[in-house]
PDB file of C-alpha atoms in Angstrom:
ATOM      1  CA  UNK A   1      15.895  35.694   5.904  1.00  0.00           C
ATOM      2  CA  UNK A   2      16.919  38.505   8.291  1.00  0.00           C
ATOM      3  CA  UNK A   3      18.271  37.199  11.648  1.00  0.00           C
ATOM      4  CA  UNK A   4      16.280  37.205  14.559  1.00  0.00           C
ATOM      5  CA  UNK A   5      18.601  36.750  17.063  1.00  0.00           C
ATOM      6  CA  UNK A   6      19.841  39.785  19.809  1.00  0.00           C
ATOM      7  CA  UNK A   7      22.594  42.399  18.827  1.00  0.00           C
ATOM      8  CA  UNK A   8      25.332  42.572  20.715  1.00  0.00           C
ATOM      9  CA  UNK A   9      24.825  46.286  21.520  1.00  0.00           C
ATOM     10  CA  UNK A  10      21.096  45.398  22.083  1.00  0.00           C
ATOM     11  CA  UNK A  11      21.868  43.661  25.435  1.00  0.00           C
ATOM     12  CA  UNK A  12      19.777  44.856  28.675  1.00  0.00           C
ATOM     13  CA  UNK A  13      21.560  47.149  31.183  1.00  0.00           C
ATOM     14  CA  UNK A  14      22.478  46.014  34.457  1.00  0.00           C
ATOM     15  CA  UNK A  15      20.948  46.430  37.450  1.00  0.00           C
ATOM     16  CA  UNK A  16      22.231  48.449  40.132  1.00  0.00           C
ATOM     17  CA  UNK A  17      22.326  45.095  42.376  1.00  0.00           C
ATOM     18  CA  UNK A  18      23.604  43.103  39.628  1.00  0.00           C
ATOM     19  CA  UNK A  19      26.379  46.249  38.689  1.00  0.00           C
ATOM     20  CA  UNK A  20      27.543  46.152  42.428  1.00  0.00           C
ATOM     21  CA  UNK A  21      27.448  41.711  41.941  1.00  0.00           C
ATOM     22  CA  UNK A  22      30.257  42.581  39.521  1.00  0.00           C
ATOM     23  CA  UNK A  23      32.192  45.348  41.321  1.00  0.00           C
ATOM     24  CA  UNK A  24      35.847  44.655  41.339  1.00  0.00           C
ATOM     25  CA  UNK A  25      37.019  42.993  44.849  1.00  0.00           C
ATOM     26  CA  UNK A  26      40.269  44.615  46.084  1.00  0.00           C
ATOM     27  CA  UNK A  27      43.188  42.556  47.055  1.00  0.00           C
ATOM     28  CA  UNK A  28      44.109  42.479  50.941  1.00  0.00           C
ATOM     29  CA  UNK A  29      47.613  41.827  52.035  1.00  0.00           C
ATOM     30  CA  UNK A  30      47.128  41.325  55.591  1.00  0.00           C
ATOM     31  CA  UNK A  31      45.404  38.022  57.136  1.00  0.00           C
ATOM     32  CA  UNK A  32      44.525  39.273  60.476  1.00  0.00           C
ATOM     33  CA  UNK A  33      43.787  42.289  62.130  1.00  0.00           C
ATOM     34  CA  UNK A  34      43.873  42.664  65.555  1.00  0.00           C
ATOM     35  CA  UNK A  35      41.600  45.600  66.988  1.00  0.00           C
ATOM     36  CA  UNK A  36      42.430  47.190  70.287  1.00  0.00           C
ATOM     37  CA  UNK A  37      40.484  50.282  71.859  1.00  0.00           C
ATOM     38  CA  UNK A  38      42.871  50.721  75.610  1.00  0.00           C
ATOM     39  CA  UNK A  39      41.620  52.505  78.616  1.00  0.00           C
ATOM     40  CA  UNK A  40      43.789  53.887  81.025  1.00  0.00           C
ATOM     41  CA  UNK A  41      44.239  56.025  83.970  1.00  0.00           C
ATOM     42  CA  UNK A  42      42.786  59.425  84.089  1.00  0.00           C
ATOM     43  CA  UNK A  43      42.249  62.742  85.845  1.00  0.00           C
ATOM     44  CA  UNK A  44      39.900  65.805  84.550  1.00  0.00           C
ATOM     45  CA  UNK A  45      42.309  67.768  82.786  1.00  0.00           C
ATOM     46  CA  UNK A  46      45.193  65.475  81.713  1.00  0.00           C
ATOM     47  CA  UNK A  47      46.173  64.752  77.859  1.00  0.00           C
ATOM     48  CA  UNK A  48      47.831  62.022  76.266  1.00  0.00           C
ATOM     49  CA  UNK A  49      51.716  63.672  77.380  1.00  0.00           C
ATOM     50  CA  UNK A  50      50.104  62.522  80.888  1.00  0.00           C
ATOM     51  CA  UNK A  51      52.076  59.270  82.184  1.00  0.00           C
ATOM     52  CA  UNK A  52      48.734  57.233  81.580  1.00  0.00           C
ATOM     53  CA  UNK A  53      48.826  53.954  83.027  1.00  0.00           C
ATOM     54  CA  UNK A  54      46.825  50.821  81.310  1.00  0.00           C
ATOM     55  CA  UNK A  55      43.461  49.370  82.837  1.00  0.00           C
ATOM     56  CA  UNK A  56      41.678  47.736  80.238  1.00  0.00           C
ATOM     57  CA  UNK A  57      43.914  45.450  77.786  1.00  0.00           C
ATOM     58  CA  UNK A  58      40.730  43.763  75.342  1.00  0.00           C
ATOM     59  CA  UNK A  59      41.292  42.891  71.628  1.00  0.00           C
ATOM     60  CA  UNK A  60      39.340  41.608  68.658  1.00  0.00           C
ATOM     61  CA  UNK A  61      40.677  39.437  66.471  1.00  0.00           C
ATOM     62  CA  UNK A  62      39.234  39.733  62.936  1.00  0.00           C
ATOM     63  CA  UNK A  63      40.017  37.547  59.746  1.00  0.00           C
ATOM     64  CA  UNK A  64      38.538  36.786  56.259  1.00  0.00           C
ATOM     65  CA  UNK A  65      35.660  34.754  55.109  1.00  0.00           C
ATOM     66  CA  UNK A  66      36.104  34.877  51.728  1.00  0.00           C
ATOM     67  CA  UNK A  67      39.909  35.485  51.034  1.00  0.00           C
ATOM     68  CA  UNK A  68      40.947  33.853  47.571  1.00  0.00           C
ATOM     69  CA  UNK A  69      44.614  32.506  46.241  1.00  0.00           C
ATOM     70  CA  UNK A  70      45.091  35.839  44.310  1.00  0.00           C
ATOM     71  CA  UNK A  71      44.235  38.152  47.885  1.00  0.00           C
ATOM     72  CA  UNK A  72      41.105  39.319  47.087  1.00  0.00           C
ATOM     73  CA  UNK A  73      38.648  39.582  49.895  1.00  0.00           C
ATOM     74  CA  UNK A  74      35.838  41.961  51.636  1.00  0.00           C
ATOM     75  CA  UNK A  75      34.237  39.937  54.196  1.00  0.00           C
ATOM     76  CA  UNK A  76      36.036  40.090  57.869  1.00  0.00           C
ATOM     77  CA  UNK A  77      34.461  38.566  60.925  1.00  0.00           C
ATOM     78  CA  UNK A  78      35.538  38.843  64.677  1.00  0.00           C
ATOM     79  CA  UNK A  79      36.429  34.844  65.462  1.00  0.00           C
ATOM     80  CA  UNK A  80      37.948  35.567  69.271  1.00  0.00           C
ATOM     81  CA  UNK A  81      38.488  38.141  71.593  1.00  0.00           C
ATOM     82  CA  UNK A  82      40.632  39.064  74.728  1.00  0.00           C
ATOM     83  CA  UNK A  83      40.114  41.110  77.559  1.00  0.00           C
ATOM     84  CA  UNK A  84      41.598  41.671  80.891  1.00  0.00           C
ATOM     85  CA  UNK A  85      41.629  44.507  82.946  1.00  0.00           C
ATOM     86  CA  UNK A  86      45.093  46.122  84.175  1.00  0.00           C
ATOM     87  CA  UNK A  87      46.148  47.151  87.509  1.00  0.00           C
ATOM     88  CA  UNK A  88      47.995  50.206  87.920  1.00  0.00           C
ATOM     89  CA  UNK A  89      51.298  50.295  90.076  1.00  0.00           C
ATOM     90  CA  UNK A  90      52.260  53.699  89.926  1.00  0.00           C
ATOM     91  CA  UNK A  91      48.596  55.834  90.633  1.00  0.00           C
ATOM     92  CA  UNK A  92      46.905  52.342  92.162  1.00  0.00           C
ATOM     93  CA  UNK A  93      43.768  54.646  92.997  1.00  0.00           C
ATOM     94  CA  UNK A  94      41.331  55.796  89.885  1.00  0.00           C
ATOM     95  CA  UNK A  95      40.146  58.871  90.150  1.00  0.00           C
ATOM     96  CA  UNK A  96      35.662  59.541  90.311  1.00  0.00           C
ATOM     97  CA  UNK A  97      36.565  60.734  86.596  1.00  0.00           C
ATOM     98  CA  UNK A  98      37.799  57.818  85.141  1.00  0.00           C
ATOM     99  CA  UNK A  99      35.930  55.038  87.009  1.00  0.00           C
ATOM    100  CA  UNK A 100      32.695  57.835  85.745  1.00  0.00           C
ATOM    101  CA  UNK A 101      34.300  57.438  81.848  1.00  0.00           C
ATOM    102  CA  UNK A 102      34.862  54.010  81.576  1.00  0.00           C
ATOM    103  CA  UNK A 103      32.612  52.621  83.911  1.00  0.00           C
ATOM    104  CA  UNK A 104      35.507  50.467  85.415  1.00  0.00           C
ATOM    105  CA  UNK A 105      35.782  50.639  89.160  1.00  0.00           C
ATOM    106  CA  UNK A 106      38.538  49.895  91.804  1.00  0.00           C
ATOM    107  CA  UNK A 107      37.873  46.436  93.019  1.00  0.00           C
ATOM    108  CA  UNK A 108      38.126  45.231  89.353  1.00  0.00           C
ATOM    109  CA  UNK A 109      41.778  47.065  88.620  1.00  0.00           C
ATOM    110  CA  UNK A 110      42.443  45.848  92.410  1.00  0.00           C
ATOM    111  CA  UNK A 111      41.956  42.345  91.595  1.00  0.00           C
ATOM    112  CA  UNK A 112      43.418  42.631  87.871  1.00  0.00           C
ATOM    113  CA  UNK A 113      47.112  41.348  87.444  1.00  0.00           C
ATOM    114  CA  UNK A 114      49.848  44.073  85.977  1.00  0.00           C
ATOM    115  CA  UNK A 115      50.366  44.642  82.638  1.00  0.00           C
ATOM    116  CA  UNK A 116      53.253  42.266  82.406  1.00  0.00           C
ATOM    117  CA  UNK A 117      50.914  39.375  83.288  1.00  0.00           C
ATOM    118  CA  UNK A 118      48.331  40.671  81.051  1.00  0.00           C
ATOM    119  CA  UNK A 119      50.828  40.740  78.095  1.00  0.00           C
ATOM    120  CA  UNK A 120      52.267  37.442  78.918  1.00  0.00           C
ATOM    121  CA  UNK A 121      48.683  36.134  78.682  1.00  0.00           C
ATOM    122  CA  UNK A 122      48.052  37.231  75.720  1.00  0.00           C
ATOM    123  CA  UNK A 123      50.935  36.561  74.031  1.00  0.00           C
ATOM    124  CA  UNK A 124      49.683  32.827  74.360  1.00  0.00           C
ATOM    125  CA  UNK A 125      46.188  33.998  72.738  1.00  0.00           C
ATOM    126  CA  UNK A 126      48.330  34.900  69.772  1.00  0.00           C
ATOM    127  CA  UNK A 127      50.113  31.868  70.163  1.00  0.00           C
ATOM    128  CA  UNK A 128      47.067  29.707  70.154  1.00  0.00           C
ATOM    129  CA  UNK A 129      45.205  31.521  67.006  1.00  0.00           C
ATOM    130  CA  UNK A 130      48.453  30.981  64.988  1.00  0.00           C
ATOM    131  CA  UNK A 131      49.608  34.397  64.839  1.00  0.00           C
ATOM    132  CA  UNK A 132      53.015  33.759  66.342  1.00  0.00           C
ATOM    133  CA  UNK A 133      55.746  31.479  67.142  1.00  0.00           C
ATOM    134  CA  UNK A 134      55.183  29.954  70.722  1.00  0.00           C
ATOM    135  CA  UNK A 135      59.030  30.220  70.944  1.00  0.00           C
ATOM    136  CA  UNK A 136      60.368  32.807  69.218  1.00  0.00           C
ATOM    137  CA  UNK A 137      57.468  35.313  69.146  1.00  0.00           C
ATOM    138  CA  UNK A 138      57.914  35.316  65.052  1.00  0.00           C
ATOM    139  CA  UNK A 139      54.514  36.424  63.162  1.00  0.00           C
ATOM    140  CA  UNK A 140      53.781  33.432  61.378  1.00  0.00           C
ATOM    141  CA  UNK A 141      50.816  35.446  59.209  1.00  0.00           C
ATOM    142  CA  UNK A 142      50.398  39.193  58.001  1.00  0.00           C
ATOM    143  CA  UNK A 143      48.625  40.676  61.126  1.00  0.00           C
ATOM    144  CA  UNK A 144      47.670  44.264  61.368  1.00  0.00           C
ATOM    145  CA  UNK A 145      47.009  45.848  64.789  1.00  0.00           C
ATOM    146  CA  UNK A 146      43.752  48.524  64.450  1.00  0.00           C
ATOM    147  CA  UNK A 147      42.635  51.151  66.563  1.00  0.00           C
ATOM    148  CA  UNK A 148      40.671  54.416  66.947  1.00  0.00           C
ATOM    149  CA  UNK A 149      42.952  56.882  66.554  1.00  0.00           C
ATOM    150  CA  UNK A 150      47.209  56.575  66.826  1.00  0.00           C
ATOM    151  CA  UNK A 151      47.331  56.781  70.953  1.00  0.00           C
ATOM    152  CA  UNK A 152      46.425  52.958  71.798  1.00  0.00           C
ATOM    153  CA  UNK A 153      49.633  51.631  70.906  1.00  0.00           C
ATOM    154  CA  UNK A 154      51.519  54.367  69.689  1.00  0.00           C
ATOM    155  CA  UNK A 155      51.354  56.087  73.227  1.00  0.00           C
ATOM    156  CA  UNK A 156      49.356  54.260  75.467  1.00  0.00           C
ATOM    157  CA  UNK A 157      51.396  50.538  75.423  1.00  0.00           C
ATOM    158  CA  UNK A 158      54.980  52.240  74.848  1.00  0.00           C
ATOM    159  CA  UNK A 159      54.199  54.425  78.082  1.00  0.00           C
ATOM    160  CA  UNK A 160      53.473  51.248  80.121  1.00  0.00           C
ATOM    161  CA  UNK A 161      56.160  49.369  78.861  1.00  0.00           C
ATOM    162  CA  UNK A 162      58.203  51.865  80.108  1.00  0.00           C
ATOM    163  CA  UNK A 163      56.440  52.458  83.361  1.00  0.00           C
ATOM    164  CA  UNK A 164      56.091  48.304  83.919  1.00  0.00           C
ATOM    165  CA  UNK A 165      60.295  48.094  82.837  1.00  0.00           C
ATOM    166  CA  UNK A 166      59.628  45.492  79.856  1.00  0.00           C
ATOM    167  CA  UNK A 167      60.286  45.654  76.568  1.00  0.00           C
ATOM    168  CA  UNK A 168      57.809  46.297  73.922  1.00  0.00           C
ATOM    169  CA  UNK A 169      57.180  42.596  72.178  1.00  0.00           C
ATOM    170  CA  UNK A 170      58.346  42.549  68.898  1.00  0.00           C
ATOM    171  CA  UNK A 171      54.821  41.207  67.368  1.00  0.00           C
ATOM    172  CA  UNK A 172      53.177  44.439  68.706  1.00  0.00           C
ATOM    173  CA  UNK A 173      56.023  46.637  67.000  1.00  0.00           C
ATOM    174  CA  UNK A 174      55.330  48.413  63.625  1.00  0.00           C
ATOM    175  CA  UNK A 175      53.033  50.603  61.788  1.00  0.00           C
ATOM    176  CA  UNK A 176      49.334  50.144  62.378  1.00  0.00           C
ATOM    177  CA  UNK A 177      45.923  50.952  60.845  1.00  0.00           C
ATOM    178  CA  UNK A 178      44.191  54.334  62.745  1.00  0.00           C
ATOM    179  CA  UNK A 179      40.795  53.270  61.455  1.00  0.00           C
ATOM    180  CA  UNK A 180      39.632  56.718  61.961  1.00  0.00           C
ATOM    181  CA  UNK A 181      41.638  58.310  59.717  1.00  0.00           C
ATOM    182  CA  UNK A 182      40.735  55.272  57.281  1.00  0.00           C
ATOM    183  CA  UNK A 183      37.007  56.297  57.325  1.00  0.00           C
ATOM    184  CA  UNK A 184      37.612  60.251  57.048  1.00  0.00           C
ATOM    185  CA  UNK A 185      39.888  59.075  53.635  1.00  0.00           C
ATOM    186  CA  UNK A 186      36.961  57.150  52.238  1.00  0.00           C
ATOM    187  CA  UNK A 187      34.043  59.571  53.483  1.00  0.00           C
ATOM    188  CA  UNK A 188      36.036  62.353  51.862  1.00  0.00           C
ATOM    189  CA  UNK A 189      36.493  60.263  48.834  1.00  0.00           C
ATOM    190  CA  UNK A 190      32.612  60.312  48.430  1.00  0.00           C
ATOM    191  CA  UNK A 191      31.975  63.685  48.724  1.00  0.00           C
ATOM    192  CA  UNK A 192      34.682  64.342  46.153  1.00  0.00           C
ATOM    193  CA  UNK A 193      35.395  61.374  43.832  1.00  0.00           C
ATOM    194  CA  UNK A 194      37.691  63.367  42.073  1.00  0.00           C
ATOM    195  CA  UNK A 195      40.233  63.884  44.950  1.00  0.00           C
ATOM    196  CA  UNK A 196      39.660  60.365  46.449  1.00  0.00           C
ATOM    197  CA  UNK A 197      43.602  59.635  45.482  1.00  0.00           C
ATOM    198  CA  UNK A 198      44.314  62.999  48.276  1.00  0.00           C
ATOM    199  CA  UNK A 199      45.224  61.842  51.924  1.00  0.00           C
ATOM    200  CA  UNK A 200      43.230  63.310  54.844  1.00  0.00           C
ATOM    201  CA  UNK A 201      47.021  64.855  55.867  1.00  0.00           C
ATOM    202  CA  UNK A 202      46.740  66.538  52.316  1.00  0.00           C
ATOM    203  CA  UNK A 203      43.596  68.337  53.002  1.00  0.00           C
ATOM    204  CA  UNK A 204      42.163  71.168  54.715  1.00  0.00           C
ATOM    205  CA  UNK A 205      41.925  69.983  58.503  1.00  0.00           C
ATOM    206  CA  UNK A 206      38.093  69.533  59.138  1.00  0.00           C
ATOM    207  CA  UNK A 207      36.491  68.011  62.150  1.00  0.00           C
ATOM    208  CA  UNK A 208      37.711  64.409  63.588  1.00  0.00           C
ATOM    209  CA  UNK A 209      34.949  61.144  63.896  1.00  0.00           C
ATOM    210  CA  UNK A 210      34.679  59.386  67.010  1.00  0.00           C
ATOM    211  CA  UNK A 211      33.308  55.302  67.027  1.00  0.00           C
ATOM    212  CA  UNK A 212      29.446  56.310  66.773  1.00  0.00           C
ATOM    213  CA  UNK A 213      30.091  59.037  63.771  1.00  0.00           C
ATOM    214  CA  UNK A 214      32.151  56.619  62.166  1.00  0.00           C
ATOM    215  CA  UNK A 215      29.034  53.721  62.436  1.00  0.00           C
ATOM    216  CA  UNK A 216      26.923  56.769  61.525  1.00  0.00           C
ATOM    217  CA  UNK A 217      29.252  58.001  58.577  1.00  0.00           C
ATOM    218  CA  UNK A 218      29.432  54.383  57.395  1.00  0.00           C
ATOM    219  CA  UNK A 219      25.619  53.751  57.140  1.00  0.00           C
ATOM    220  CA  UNK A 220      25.904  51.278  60.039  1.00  0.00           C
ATOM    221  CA  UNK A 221      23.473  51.152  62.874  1.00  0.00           C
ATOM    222  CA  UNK A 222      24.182  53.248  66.049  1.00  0.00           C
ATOM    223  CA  UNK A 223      26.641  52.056  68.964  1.00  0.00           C
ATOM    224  CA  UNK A 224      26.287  48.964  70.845  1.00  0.00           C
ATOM    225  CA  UNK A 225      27.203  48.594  74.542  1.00  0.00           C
ATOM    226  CA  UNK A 226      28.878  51.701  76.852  1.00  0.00           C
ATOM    227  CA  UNK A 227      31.182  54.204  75.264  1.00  0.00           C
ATOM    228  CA  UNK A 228      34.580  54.341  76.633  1.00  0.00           C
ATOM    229  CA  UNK A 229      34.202  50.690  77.693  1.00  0.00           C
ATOM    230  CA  UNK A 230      37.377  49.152  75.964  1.00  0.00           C
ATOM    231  CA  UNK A 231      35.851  46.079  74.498  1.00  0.00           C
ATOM    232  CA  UNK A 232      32.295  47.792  73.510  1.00  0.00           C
ATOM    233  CA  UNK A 233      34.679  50.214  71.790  1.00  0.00           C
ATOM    234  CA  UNK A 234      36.810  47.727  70.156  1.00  0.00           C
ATOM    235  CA  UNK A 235      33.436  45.773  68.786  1.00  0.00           C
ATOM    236  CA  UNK A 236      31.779  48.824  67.475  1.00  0.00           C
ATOM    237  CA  UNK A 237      35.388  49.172  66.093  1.00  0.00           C
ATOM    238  CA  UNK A 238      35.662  45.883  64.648  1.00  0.00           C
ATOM    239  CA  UNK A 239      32.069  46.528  62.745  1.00  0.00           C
ATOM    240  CA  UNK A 240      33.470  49.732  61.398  1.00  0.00           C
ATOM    241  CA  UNK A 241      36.489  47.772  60.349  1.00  0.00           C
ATOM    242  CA  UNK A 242      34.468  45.426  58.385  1.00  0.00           C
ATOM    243  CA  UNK A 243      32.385  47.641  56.693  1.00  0.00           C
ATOM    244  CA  UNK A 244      35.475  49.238  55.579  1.00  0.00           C
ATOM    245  CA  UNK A 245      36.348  45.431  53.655  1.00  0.00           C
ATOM    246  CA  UNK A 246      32.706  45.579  52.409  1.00  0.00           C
ATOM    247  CA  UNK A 247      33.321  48.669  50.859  1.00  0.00           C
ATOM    248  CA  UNK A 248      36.482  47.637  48.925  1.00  0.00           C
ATOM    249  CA  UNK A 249      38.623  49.622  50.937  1.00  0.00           C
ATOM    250  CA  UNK A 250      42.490  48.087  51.254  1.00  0.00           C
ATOM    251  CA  UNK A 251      43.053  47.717  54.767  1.00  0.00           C
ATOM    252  CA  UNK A 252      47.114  47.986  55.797  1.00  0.00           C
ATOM    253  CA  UNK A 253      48.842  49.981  58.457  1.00  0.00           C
ATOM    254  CA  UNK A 254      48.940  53.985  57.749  1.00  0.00           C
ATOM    255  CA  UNK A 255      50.384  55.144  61.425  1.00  0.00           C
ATOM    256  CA  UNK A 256      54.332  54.506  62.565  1.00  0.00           C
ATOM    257  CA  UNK A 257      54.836  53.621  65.837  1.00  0.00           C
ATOM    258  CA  UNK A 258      58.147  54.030  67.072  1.00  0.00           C
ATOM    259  CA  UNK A 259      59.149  51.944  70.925  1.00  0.00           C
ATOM    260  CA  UNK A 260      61.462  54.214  71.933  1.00  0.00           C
ATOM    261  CA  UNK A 261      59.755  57.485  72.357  1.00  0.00           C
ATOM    262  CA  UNK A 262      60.017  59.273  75.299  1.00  0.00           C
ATOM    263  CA  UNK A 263      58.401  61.535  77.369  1.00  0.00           C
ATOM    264  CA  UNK A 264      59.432  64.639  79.592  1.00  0.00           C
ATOM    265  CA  UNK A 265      58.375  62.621  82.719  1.00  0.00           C
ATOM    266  CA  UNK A 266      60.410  59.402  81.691  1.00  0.00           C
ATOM    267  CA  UNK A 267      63.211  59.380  84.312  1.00  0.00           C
ATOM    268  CA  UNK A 268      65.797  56.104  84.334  1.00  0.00           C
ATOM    269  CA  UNK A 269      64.600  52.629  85.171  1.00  0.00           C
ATOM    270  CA  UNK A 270      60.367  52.987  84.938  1.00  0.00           C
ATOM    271  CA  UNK A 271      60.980  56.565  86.988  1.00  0.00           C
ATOM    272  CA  UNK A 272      58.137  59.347  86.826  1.00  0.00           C
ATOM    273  CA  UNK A 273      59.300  62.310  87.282  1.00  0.00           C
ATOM    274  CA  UNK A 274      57.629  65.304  88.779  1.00  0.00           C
ATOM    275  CA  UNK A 275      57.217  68.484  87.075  1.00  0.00           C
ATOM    276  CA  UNK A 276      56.672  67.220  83.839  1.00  0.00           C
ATOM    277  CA  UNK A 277      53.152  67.081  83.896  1.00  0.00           C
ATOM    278  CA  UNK A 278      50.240  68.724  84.836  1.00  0.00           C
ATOM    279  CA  UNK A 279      46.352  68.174  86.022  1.00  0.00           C
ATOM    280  CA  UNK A 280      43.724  70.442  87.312  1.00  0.00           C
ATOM    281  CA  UNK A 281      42.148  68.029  89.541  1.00  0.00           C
ATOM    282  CA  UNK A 282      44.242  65.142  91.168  1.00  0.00           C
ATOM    283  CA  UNK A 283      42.750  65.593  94.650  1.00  0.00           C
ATOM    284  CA  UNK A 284      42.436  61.875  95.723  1.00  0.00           C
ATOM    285  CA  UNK A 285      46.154  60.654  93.855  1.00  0.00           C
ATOM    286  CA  UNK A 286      48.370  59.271  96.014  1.00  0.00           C
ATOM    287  CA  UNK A 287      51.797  60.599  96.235  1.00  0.00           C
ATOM    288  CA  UNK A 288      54.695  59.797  93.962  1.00  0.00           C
ATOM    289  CA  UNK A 289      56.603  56.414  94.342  1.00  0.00           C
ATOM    290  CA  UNK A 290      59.591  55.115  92.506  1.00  0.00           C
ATOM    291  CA  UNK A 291      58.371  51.920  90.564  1.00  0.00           C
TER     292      UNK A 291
END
């Protein structure tokens, strides 16, 4: 009697939901990320070569769900945050443009500790998540800082480190994940599957994404909270980061950061010098001081 029973080769396709069930998890090799989006000090017409000064330090901290013994993951959820702001020492006054940009005004830098306080204080946040040795300042897990963009730590934090006399903490030393250029590789990698292995530096320059193209660009609804506020930027920032895990993307530092750049202005000893910089409208800066 002729068997009744299914071929092999006779089996039903998958569905697309089912197909994407079965997609192949990638493995993640960091534990942590920790997603920062600074403000700082600002006139209309300065760049980042301007001696910037922090006034918003706030930080997401981000870790997996769903991460297995063999590394795979793709679920990341913010479980804390920080945020303080910053109070400048050398240009104490904001300017109308910056307190207009980031919606942070005078009284609140005024009452804000410096940036060595701020750091100090959250150096125990790390401390108390279990990110570092509360002695020796030793990363006790594979933690990855994220931003929009290089400038956050790679200019912003070793400017005021060097403006504030401290050294830059070892645990916020290394390379570091510029989420932007993370979301051009994989939107470029969709619209040409067979170059996805190229580099954004490896292809012709097109236009940059700020936060809300990136949410747009991801498929992600629009941006919550006030742009150019640091923590509404770093949450929008930490959704974009997840998506990125949803969407089997390997997260791991692409940017160097290097602790001992300098700067024309950098004289000895936290010094600013003058002539090294430039800005079209400074009219309500108070003079120069020696820090």
């Amino acid at each position: 009697m002729r068997s009744t029973r299914p071929s092999r080769l006779s089996k039903k396709p998958l569905l697309l939901s089912e197909a994407l069930q079965q997609e192949v998890i990638v493995k993640q090799s960091y534990d942590a990320f920790l997603v920062l989006d600074i403000e700082a000090t600002c006139w209309k017409g300065t760049d980042f070569s301007f001696p910037n000064e922090i006034i918003e330090f706030p930080v997401c901290l981000m870790r997996w769900k769903d991460k297995t013994s063999d590394l795979k993951a793709s679920q990341l959820e913010v479980i804390a945050e920080f945020r303080s702001f910053v109070r400048p020492t050398w240009q104490p006054i904001l300017s109308d443009f910056c307190t207009e940009l980031t919606g942070i005004t005078q009284e609140q830098v005024d009452e804000a500790p410096p940036f060595s306080t701020v750091l100090a204080s959250f150096e125990k946040f790390m401390v108390k998540h279990g990110l570092i040795h509360g002695d020796t300042g030793e990363r006790l897990v594979r933690f990855c800082w994220c931003s929009d963009g290089p400038f956050d730590i790679r200019d912003f934090v070793v400017k005021q480190c060097f403006i504030s006399k401290i050294k830059m903490p070892s645990w916020m030393q290394g390379h570091i994940l510029d989420v932007r250029t993370v979301v051009l590789d994989w939107l470029y990698s969709q619209e040409l599957p067979e170059q996805a292995s190229r580099t954004v530096r490896d292809r012709p320059r097109r236009r940059t994404l700020n936060i809300p193209a990136q949410l747009k660009a991801l498929g992600l609804p629009a941006f919550e909270g006030r742009q150019h506020s640091g923590i509404d930027d770093s949450r929008n920032l930490s959704r974009i980061v997840a998506e990125l895990a949803q969407k089997n993307v390997a997260l791991h530092p692409n940017t160097a950061v290097y602790p001992n750049r300098r700067w024309q202005w950098m004289g000895k000893h936290g010094q600013i010098l003058e002539g090294y910089w430039t800005v079209k409208d400074m009219s309500n800066a108070v003079s120069w001081q020696k820090l």
